[in-house]
Coordinates of C-alpha atoms and ligand atoms in Angstrom, one line a residue:
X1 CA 0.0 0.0 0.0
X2 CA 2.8 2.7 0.9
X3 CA 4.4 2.5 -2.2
X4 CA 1.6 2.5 -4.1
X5 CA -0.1 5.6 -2.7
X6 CA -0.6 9.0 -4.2
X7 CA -0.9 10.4 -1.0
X8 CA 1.6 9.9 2.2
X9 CA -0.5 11.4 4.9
X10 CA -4.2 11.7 4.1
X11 CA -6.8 13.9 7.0
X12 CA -10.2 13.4 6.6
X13 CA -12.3 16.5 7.9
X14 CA -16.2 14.8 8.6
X15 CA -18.6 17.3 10.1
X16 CA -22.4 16.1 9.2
X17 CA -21.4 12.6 7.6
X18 CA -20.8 11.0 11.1
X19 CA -20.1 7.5 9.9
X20 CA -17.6 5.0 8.5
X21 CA -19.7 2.9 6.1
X22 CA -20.2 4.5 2.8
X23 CA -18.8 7.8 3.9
X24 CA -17.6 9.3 0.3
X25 CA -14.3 11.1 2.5
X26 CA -13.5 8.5 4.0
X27 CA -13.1 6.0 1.0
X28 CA -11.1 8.3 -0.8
X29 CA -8.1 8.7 1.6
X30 CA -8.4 5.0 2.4
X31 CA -8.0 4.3 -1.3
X32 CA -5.3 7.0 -1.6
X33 CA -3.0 7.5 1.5
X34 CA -0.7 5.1 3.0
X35 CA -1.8 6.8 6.3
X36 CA -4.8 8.8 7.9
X37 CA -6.6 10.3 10.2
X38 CA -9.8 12.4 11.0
X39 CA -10.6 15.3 12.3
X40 CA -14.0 17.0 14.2
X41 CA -14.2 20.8 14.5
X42 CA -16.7 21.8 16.8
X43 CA -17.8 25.8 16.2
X44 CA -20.5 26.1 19.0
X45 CA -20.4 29.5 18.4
X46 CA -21.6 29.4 14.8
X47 CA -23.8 27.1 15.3
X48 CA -25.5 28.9 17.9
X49 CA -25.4 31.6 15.7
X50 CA -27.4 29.2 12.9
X51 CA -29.8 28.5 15.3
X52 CA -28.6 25.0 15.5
X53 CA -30.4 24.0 18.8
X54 CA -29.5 21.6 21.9
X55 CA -31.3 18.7 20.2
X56 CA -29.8 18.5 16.7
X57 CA -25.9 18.9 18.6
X58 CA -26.8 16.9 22.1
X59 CA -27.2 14.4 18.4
X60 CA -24.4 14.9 16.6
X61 CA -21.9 14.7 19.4
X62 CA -23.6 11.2 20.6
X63 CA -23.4 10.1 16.9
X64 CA -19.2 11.5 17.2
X65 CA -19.0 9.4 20.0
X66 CA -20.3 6.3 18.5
X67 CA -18.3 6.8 15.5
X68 CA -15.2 7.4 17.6
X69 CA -15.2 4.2 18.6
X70 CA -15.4 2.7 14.9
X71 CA -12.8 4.4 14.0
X72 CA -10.7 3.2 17.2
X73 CA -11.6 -0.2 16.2
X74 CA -10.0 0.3 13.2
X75 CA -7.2 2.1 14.5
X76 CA -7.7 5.5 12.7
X77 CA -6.9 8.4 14.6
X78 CA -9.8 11.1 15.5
X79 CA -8.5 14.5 16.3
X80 CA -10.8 16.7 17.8
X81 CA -11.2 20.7 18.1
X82 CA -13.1 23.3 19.4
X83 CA -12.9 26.6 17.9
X84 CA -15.9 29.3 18.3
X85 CA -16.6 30.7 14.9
X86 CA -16.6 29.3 11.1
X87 CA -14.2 32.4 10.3
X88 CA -11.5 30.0 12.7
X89 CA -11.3 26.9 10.8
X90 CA -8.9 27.9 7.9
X91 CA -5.9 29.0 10.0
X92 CA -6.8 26.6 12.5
X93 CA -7.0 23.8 9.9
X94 CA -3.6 25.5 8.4
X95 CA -1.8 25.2 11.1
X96 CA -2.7 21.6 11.8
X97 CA -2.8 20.1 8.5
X98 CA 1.7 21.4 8.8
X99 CA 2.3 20.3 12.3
X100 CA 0.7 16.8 11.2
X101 CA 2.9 17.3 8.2
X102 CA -0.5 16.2 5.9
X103 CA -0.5 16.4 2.2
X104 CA -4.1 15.9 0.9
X105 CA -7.2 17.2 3.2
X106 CA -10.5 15.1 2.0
X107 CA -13.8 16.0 3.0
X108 CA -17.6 15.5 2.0
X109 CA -18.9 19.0 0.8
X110 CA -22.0 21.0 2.2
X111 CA -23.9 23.7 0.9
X112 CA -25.6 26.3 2.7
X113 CA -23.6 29.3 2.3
X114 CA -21.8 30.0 5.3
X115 CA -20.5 26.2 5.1
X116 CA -19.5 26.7 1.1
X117 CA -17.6 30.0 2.1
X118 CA -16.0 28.3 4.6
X119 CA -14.8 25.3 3.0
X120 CA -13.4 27.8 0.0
X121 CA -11.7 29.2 2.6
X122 CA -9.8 26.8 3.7
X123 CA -9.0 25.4 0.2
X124 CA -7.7 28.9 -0.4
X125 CA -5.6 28.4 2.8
X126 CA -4.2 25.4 2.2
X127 CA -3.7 26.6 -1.1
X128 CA -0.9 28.6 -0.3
X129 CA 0.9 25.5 1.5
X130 CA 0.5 23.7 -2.0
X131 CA -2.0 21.2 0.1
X132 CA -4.9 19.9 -2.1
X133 CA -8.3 19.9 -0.8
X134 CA -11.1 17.4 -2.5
X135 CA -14.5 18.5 -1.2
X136 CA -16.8 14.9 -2.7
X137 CA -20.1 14.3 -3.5
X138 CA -22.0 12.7 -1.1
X139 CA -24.4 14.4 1.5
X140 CA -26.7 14.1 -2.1
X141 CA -27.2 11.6 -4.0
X142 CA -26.4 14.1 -7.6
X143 CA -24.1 16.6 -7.2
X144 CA -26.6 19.8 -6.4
X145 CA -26.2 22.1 -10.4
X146 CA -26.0 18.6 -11.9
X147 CA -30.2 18.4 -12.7
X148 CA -30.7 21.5 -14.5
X149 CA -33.7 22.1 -17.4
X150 CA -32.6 21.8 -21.3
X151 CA -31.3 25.5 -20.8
X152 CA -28.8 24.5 -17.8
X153 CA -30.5 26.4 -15.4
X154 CA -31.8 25.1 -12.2
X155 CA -35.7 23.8 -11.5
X156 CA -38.2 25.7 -9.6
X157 CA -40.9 23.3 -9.6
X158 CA -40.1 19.8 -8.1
X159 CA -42.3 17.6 -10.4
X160 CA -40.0 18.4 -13.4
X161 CA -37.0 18.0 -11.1
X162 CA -38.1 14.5 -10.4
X163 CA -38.7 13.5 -14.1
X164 CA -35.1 15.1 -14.8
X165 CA -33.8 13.3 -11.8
X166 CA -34.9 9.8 -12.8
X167 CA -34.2 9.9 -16.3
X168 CA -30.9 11.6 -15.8
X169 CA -29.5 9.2 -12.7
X170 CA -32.2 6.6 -12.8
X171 CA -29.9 4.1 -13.9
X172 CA -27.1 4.3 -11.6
X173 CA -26.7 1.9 -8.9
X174 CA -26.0 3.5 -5.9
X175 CA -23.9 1.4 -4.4
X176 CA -22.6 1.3 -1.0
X177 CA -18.8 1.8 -0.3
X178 CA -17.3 -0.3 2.3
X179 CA -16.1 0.9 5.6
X180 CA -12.1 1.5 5.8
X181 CA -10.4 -1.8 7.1
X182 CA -8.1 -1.7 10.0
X183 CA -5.2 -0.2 9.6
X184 CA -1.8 -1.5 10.9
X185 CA -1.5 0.4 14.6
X186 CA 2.0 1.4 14.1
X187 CA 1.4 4.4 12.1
X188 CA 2.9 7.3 14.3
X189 CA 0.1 10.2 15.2
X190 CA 0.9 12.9 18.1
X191 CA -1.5 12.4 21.0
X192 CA -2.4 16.4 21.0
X193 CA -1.3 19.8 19.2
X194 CA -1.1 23.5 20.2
X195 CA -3.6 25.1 18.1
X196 CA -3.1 28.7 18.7
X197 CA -6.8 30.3 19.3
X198 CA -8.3 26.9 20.7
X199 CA -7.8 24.2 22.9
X200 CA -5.6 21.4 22.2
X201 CA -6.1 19.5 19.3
X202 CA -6.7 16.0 20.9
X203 CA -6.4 12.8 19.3
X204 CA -9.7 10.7 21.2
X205 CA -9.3 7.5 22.8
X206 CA -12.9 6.1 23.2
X207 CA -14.5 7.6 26.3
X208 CA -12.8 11.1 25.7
X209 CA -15.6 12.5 25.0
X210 CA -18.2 11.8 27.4
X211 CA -19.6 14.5 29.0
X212 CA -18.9 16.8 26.0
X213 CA -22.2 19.0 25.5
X214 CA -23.2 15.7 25.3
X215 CA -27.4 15.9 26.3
X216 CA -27.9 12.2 26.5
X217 CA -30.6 10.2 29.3
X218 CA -29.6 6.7 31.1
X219 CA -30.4 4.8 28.2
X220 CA -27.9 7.3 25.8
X221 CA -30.4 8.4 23.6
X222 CA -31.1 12.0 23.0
X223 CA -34.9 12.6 23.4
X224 CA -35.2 9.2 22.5
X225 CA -33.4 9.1 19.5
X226 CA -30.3 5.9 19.7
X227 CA -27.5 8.0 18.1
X228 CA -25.1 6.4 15.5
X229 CA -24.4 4.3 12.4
X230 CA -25.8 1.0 14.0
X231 CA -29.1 2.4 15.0
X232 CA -28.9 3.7 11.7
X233 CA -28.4 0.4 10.2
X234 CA -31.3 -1.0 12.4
X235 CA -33.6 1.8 11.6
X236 CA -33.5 1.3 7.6
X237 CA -33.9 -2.6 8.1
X238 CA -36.5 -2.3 10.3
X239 CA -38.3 0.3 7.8
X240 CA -37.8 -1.9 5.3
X241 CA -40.3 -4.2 6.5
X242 CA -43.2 -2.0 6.1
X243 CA -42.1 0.3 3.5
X244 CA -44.3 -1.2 0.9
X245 CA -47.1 0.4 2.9
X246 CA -45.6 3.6 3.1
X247 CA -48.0 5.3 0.7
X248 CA -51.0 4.5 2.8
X249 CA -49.8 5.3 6.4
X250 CA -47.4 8.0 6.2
X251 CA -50.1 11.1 6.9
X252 CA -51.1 9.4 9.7
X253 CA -49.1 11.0 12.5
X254 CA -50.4 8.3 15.3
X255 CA -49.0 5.8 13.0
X256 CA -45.4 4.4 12.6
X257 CA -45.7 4.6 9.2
X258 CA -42.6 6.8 8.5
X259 CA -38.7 5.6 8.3
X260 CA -37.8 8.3 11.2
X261 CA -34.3 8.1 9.8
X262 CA -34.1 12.2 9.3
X263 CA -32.1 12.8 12.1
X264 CA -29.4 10.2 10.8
X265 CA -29.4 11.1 7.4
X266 CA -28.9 15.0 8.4
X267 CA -26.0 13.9 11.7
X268 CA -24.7 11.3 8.8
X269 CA -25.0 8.7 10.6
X270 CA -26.7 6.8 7.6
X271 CA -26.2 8.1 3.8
X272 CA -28.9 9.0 1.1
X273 CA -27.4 6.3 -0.9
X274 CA -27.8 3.7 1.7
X275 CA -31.3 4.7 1.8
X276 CA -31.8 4.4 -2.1
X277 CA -29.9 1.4 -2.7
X278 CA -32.2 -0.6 0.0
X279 CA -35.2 1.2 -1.5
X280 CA -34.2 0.3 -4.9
X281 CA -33.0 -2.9 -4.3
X282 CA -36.8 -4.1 -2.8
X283 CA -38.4 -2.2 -6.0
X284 CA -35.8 -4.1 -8.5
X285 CA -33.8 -1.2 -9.4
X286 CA -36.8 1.0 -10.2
X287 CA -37.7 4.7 -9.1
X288 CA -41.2 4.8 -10.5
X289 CA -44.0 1.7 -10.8
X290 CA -42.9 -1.8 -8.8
X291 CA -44.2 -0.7 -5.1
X292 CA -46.0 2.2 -4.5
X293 CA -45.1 2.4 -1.0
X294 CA -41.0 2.2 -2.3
X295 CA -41.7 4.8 -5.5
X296 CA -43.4 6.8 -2.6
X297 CA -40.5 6.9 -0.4
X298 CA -37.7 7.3 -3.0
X299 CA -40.1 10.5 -3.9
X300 CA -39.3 12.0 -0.8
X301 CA -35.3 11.5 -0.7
X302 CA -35.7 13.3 -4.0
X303 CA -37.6 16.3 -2.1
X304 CA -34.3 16.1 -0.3
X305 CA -32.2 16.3 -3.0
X306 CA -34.7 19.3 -4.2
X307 CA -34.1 21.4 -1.5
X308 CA -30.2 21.2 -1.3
X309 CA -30.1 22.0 -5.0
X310 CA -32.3 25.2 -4.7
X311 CA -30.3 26.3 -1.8
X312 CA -27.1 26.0 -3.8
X313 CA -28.6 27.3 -7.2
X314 CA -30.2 30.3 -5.1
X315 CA -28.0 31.7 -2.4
X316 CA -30.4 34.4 -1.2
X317 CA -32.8 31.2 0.3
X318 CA -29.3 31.5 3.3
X319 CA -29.9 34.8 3.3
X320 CA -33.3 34.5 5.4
X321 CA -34.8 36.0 1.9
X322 CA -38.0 34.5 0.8
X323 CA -37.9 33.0 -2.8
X324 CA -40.7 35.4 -4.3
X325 CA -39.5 38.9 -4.0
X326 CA -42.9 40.1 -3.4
X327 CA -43.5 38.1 -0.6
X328 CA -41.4 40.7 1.2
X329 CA -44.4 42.9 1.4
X330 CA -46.8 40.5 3.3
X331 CA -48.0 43.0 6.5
X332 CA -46.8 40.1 9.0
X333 CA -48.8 40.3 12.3
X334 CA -45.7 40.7 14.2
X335 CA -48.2 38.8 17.3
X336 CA -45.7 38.0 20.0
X337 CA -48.0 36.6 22.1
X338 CA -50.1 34.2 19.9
X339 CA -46.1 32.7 18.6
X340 CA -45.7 32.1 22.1
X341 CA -48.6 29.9 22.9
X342 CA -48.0 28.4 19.1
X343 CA -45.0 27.5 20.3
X344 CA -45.7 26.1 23.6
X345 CA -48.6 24.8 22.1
X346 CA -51.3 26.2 24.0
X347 CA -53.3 27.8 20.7
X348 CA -56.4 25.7 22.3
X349 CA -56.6 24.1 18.6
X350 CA -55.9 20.6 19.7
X351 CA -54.0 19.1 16.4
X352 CA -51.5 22.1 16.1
X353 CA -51.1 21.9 20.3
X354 CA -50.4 18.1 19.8
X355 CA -48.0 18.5 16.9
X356 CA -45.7 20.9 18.8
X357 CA -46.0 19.2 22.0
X358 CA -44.7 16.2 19.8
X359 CA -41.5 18.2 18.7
X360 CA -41.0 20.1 21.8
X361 CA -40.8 16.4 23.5
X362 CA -39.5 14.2 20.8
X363 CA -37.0 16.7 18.8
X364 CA -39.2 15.0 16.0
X365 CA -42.7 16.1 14.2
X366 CA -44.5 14.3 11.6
X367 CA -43.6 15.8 8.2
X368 CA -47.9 15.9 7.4
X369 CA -47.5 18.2 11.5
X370 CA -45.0 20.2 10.2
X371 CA -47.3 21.7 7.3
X372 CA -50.6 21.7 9.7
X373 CA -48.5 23.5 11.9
X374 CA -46.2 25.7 9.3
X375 CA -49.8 26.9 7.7
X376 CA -50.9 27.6 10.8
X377 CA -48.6 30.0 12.4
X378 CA -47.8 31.8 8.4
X379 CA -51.5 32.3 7.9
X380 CA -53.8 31.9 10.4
X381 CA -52.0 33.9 12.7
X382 CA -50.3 35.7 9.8
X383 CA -46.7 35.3 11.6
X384 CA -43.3 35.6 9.6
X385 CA -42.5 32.3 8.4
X386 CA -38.8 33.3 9.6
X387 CA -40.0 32.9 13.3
X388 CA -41.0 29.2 12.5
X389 CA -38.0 28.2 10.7
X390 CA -35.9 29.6 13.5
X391 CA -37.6 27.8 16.1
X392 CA -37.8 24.7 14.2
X393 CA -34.1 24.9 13.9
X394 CA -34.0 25.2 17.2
X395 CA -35.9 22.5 18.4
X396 CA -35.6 19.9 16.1
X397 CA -33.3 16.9 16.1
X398 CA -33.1 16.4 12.6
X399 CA -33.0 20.5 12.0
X400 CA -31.8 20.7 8.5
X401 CA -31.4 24.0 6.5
X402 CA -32.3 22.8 3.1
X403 CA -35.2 20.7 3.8
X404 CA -36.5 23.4 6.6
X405 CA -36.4 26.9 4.6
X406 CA -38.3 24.4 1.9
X407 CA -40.8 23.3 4.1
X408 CA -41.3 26.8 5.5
X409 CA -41.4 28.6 2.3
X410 CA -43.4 26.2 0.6
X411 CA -46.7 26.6 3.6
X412 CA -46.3 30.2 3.4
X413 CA -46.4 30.7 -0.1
X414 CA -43.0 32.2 -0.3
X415 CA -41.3 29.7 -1.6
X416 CA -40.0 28.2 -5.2
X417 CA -42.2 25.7 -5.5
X418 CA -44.9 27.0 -3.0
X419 CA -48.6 25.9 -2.1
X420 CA -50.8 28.8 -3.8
X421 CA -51.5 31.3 -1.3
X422 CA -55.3 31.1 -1.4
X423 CA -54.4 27.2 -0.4
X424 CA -54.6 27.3 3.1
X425 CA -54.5 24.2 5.5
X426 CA -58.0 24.1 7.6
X427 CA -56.1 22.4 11.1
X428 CA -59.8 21.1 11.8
X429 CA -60.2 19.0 8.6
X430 CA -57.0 18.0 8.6
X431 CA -57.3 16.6 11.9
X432 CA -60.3 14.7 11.6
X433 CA -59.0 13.6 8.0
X434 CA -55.4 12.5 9.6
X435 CA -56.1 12.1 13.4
X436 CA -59.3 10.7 12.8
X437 CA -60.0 8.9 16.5
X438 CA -57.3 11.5 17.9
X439 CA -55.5 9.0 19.5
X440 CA -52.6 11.2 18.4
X441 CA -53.9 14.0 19.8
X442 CA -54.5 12.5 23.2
X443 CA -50.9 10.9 23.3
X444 CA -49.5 14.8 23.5
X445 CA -52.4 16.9 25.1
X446 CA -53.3 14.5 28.5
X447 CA -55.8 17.7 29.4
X448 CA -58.4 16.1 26.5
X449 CA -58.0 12.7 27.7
X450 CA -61.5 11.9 28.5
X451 CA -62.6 14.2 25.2
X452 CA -64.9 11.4 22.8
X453 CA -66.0 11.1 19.6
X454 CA -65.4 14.4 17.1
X455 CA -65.2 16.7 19.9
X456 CA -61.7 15.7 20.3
X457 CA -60.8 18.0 17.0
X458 CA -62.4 21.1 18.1
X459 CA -63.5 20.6 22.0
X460 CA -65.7 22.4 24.1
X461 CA -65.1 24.6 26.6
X462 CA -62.9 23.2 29.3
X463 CA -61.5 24.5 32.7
X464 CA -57.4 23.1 31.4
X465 CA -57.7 23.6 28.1
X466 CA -57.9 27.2 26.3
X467 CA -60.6 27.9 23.2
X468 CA -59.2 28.5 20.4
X469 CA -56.1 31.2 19.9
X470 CA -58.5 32.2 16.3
X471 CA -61.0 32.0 13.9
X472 CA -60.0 29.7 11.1
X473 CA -62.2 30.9 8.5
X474 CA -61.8 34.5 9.5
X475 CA -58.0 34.4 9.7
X476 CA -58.1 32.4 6.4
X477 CA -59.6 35.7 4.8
X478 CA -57.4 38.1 6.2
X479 CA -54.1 35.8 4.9
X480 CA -55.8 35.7 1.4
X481 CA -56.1 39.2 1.3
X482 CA -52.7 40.4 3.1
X483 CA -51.2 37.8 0.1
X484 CA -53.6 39.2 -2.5
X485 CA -52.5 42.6 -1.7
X486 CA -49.1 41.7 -3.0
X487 CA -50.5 41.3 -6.9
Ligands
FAD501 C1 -42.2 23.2 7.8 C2 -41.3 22.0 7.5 C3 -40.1 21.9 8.0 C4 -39.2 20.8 7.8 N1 -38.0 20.7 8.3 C5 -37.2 19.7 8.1 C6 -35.9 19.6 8.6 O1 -35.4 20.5 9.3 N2 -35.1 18.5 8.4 C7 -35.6 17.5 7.6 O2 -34.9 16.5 7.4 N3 -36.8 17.5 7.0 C8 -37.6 18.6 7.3 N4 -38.9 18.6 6.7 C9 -39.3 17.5 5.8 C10 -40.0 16.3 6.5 O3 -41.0 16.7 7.3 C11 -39.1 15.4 7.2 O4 -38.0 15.1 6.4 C12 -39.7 14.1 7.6 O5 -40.9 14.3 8.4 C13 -38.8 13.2 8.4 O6 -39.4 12.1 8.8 P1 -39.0 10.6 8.2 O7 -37.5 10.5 8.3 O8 -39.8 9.6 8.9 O9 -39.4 10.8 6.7 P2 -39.8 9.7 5.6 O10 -41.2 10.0 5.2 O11 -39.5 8.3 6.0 O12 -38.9 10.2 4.4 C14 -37.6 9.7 4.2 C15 -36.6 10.8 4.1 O13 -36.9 11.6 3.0 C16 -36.6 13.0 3.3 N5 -37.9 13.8 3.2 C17 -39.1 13.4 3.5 N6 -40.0 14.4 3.2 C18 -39.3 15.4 2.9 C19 -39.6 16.8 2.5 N7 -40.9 17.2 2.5 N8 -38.6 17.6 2.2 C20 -37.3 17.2 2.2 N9 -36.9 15.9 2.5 C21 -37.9 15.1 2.9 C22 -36.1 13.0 4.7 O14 -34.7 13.0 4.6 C23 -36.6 11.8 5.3 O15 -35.9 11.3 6.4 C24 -39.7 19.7 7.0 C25 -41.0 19.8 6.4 C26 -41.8 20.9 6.7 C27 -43.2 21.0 6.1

């Protein structure tokens, strides 16, 4: 292997791909260095600062610690550093890519903005140390710029995207890569660096990082949620049981019809491409027809794809602007109060109250929850669909730019590929459509346990429970309009 190598000394950066099987990075400086090692930068100050909440990095640290361990089985060396800011990492990463004496940096790229400038930043820094830098495909499953219409420019409307998708990449396999094998032991690493502007740069031995920010209960899960690449695994097997009836069960939030692999596919801990290849695997090969349940599902890790290709093709969604221009004009309400109690969820409108109770508890809602409650706070109570993002970023544990400024923009009618704005979800129908016996409801609001029948949608007065925060059909009206207005 040494002499064969095009690298000597290979580090692999891994930030949000927190695993060793089919990790993109990973493969690459196995394949091409005769040694290697990784390296975590934690930036808690930008993340704060991106409204990445306790949930989402209680997650990603409990997934770093379970990979830690892999990678100490396989005797690969993980660094670790904490800097405070983004604007840190290239002289940081400078400074220990020479004192490691490294001559190839590998990494797997990402694409909001603030993460593209900073990864230029550092290839610019290295640059000058004649270090290459290989940022690689594989948080998507298509490089995002690579589905573009006849006239190369990027899609604004998913159904298109998807047709372009499939035909485009329908064919390829997706196949796995393997995990790196175990390397020798006697390759010679320092135990720790100086890092001027941080603390040490440590090289973990398992265990070192317990009690790093790390949020987790008896059982280690965070809110629940088993971190790492084995639950992972466990997860998409398990799914794979029932995906065939994925098409018929997944509005139903009391139901387990859903993978609930989000927050491992956004921590890393499982890839897209592990997802497809199962998915495609049970559907022989096929995106569309076989399984409706599979086709269904492999739908939605193209939404995914969707949304990380619109942030990269327009930067100004990372700039908290909304797609439409226009939109800019809506008279938001600016109600402090009723974003409070949507938030708590005490609005008194028992589907909404449920669905963030389920978040605020879980770190999780159920994607068919997330637009009840997304339409609710943009248009009902006529609130800046910039407060919801924020807070969902905040509070969830699979928080995810892309997919989250998508979801907002597309129930408030700001978005690229947007519900109309006169389409507004009624939480009452919806409820009785997808809740139907409310046993979801009553899991997450114990003050309408004893509420029967159809009352449970929209109850009656009660001592514990508040009436409703508004009038649906009025509030409907007055979104319509302060939308219309816009024309
Ligand atoms: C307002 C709003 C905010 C959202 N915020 C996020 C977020 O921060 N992070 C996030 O991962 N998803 C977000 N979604 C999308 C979706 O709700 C979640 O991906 C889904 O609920 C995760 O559950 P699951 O893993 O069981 O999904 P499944 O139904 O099993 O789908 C499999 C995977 O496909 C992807 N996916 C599914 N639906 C969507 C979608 N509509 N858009 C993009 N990708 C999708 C996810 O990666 C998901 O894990 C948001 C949706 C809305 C309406």
């Amino acid at each position: 292997m040494r002499g064969k190598a095009a690298f000597r000394r290979g580090l692999v950066w891994l930030r949000n791909d927190l695993r060793v099987h089919d990790n993109t990075a990973l493969h690459r400086a196995a394949a091409s260095c005769a040694e290697f090692a990784v390296i975590f930068i934690a930036c808690p100050k930008t993340w704060q600062d991106q409204d990445e909440g306790e949930p989402l990095v209680a997650f990603r640290m409990a997934c770093l610690r379970e990979l830690q361990e892999s990678l100490a089985q396989r005797n690969i060396p993980l660094y670790f550093l904490e800097l405070g800011e983004f604007g840190q990492v290239p002289a940081a990463m400078r400074q220990v890519v020479e004192k490691l004496g490294v001559d190839v940096l590998f990494a797997n790229a990402e694409y909001p903005l603030n993460e593209q400038r900073r990864d230029g930043a550092v290839r610019d820094a290295l640059k000058e140390i004649e270090v290459p830098v290989e940022y690689c495909t594989d948080r998507t499953l298509v490089p995002p710029g690579s589905v573009t219409t006849a006239s190369g420019e990027a899609y604004k409307v998913f159904t298109p995207f998807k047709r372009a998708f499939i035909s485009q990449f329908g064919g390829d396999s997706y196949q796995p890569l393997p995990a790196p094998r175990k390397r020798s032991g006697d390759e010679e690493w320092p135990a720790w660096l100086e890092v001027e502007g941080s603390h040490n740069l440590v090289q973990t031995i398992p265990g070192r990082l317990r009690g790093y920010k790390l949020d987790v209960d008896k059982r280690g899960t965070v809110l629940g949620w088993q971190p790492g690449e084995k639950a992972a695994a466990r997860r998409l097997k398990a799914f794979s049981g029932i995906i065939d009836g994925y098409e018929d069960e997944r509005d139903y939030p009391a139901i387990d019809g859903t993978s609930r692999l989000s927050p491992y596919l956004n921590s890393g801990a499982i890839s897209v491409r592990q997802c497809a290849h199962m998915a495609l695997d049970y559907n022989n090969d096929r995106w569309s027809g076989g399984s409706d349940g599979i086709a269904c599902w492999l739908g939605e890790l193209i939404w995914r794809e969707f949304y990380t290709h619109l942030v990269v093709a327009y930067p100004r969604l990372c700039r908290h602007q909304p797609f439409k221009p226009e939109t800019e004009g809506v008279a938001w309400s600016g109600d402090e109060l009723a974003f409070r109690r949507w938030s708590l969820g005490e609005t008194g409108v028992p589907i909404v109250d449920a669905a963030m109770r389920q978040l605020e508890q879980t770190g999780w809602m159920h994607n068919r929850l997330r637009m009840v409650v997304a339409s609710f706070l943009t248009k009902n109570l006529l609130i800046d669909w910039r407060q919801g993002e924020r807070y969902f970023m905040n509070k969830l544990v699979d928080a995810d730019f892309a997919s989250n400024n998508g979801g907002w923009q597309w129930a408030a009618s700001t978005g690229t590929d947007a519900a109309p704005y006169f389409r507004v979800f009624n939480p009452y129908s919806q409820s009785k459509k997808f809740d139907r016996d409310g046993d979801f409801i009553r899991r997450y609001v114990p003050e309408l346990q004893s509420v029967r029948g159809d009352e449970i949608h929209c109850p009656p007065r009660m001592s514990d429970y508040p009436p409703p925060i508004c009038d649906v059909k009025e509030t409907r009206k007055r979104a319509i309009e302060a939308f219309a207005d816009l024309k």
